[in-house]
PDB file of C-alpha atoms and ligand atoms in Angstrom:
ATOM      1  CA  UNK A   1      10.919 -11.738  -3.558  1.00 72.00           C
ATOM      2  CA  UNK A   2       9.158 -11.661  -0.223  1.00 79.00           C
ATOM      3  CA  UNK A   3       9.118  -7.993   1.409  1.00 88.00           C
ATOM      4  CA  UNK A   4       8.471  -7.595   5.068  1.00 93.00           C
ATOM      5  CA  UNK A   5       6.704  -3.826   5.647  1.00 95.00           C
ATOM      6  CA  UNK A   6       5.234  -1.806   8.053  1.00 94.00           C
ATOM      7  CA  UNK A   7       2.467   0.508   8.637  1.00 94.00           C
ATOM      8  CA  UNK A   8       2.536   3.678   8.916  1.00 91.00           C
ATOM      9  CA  UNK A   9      -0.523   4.712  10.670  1.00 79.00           C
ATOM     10  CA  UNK A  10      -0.063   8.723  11.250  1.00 70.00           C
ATOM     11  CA  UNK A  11      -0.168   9.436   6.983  1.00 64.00           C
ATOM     12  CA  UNK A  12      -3.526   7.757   6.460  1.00 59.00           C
ATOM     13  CA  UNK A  13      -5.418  11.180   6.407  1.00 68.00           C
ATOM     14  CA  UNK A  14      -3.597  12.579   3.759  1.00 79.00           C
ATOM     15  CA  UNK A  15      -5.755  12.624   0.759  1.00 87.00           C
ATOM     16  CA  UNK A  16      -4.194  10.919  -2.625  1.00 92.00           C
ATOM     17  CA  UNK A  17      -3.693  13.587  -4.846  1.00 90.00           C
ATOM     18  CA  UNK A  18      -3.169  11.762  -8.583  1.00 94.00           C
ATOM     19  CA  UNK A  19      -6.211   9.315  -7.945  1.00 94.00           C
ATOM     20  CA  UNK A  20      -9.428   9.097  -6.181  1.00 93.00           C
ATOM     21  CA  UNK A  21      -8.479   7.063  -3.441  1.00 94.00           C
ATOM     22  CA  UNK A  22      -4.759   5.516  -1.696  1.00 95.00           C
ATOM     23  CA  UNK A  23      -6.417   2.387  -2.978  1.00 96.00           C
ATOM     24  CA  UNK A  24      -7.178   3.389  -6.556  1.00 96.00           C
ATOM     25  CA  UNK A  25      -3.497   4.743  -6.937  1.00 96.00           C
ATOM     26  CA  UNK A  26      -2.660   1.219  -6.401  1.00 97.00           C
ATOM     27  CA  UNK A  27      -4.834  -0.446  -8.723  1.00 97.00           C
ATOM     28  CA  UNK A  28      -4.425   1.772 -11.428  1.00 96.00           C
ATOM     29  CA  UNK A  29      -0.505   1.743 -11.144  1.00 97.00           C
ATOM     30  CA  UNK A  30      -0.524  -2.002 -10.413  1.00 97.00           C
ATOM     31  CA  UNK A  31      -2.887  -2.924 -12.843  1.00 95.00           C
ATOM     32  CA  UNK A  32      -5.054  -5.169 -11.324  1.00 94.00           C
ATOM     33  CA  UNK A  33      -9.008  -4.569 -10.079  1.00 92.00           C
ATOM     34  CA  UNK A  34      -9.948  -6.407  -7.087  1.00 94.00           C
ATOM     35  CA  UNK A  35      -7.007  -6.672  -5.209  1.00 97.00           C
ATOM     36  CA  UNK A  36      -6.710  -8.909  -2.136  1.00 98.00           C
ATOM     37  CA  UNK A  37      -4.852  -7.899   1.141  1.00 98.00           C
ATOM     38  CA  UNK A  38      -1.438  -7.940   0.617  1.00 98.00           C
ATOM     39  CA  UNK A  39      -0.463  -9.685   4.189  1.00 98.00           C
ATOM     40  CA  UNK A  40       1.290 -12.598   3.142  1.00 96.00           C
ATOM     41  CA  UNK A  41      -1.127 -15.387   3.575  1.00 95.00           C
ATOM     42  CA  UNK A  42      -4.906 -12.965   3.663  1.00 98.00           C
ATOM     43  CA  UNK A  43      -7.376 -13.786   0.948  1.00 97.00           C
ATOM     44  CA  UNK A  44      -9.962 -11.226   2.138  1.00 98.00           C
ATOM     45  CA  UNK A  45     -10.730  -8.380  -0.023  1.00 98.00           C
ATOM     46  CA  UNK A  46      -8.460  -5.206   0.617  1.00 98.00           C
ATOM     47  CA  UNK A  47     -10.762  -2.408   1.969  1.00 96.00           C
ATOM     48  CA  UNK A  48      -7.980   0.415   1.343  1.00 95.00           C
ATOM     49  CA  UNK A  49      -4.186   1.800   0.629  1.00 95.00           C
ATOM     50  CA  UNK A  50      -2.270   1.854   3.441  1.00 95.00           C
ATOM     51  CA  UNK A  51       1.498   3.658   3.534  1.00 94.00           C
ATOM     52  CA  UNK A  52       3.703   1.528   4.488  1.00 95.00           C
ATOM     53  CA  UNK A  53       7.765   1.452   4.658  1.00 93.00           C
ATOM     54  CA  UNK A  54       9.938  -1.602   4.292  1.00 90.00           C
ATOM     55  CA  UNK A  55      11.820  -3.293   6.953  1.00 80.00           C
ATOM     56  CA  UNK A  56      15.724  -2.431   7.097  1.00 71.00           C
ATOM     57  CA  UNK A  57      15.690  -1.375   3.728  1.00 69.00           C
ATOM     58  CA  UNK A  58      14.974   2.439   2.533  1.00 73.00           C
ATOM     59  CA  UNK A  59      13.239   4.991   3.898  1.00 77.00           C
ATOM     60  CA  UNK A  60      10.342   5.497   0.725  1.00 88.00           C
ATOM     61  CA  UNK A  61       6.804   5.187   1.202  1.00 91.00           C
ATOM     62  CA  UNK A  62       4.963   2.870  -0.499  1.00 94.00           C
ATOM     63  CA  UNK A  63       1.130   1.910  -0.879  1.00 96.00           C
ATOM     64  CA  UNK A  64      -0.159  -1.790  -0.273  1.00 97.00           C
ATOM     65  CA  UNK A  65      -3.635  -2.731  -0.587  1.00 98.00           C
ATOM     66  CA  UNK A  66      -4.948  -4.175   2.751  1.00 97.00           C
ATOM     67  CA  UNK A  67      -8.176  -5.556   4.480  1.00 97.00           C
ATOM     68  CA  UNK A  68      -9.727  -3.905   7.270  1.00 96.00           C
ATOM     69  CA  UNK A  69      -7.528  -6.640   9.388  1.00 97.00           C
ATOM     70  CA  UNK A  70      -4.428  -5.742   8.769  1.00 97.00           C
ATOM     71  CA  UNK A  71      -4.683  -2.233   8.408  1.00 95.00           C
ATOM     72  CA  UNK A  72      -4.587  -2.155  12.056  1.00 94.00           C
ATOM     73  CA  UNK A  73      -1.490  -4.509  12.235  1.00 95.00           C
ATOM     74  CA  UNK A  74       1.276  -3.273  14.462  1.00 93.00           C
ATOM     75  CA  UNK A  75       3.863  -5.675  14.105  1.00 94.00           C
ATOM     76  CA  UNK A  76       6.154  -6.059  10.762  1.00 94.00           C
ATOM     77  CA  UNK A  77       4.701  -8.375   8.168  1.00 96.00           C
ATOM     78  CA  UNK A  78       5.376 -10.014   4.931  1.00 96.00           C
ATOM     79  CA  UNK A  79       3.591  -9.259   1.931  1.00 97.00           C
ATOM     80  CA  UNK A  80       2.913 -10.801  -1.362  1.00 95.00           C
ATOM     81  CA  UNK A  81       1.498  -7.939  -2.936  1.00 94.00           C
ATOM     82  CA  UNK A  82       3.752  -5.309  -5.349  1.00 94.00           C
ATOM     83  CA  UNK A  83       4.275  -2.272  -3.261  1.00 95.00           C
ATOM     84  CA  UNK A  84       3.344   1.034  -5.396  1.00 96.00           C
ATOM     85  CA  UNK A  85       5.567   4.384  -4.770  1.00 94.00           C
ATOM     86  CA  UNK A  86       2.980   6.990  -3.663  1.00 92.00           C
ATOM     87  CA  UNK A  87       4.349   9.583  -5.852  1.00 92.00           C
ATOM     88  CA  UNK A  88       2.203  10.262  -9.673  1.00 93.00           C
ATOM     89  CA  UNK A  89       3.242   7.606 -11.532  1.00 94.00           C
ATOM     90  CA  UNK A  90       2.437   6.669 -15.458  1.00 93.00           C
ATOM     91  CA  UNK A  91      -1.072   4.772 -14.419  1.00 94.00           C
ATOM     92  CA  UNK A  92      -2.304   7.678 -12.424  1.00 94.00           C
ATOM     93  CA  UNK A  93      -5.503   9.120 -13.549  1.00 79.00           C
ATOM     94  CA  UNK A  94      -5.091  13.042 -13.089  1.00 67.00           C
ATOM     95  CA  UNK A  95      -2.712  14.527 -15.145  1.00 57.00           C
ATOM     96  CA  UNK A  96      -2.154  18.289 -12.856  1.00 51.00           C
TER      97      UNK A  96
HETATM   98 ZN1  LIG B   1      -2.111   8.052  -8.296  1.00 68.77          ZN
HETATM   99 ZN1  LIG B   2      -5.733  -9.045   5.357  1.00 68.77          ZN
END
């Protein structure tokens, strides 16, 4: 399943409250270390979490792992990354 996403630039300040980092909450939920970029066809190394929403489809936020590329990307992209909800999930480190 291919998802096409957007960023959502205004809610990168907000500080990830279950995990260290946006990024982290993604690794530890999707279970892998050194994630690439998700954008569909980036092999760089993802530099951060960035909130994104999906195209035409509902309204939740979700965290991607991205390279310092396409963090800036404007336009709607496809992905081939698992999207992560940003609320505490099960792989989260802090437990409060
Ligand atoms: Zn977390
Ligand atoms: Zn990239």
């Amino acid at each position: 399943m291919i998802y096409t996403v957007l960023n959502l630039f205004r809610t990168t300040s907000n500080p990830c409250k279950c995990c260290d980092t946006w990024l982290d909450h993604w690794k530890n939920n999707a279970g892998q270390k050194d994630p690439v970029c998700a954008y569909k066809d980036c092999q760089k190394q993802a530099t951060a979490g960035s909130h994104v929403t999906r195209d035409n489809s509902d309204f939740f936020w979700y965290i991607i792992p991205l390279c310092d590329e396409h963090l800036k990307a404007r336009d709607v992209f496809e992905i081939k990354s698992k999207m992560i909800k940003i609320k505490k999930l099960e792989g989260c480190k802090r437990t409060n």
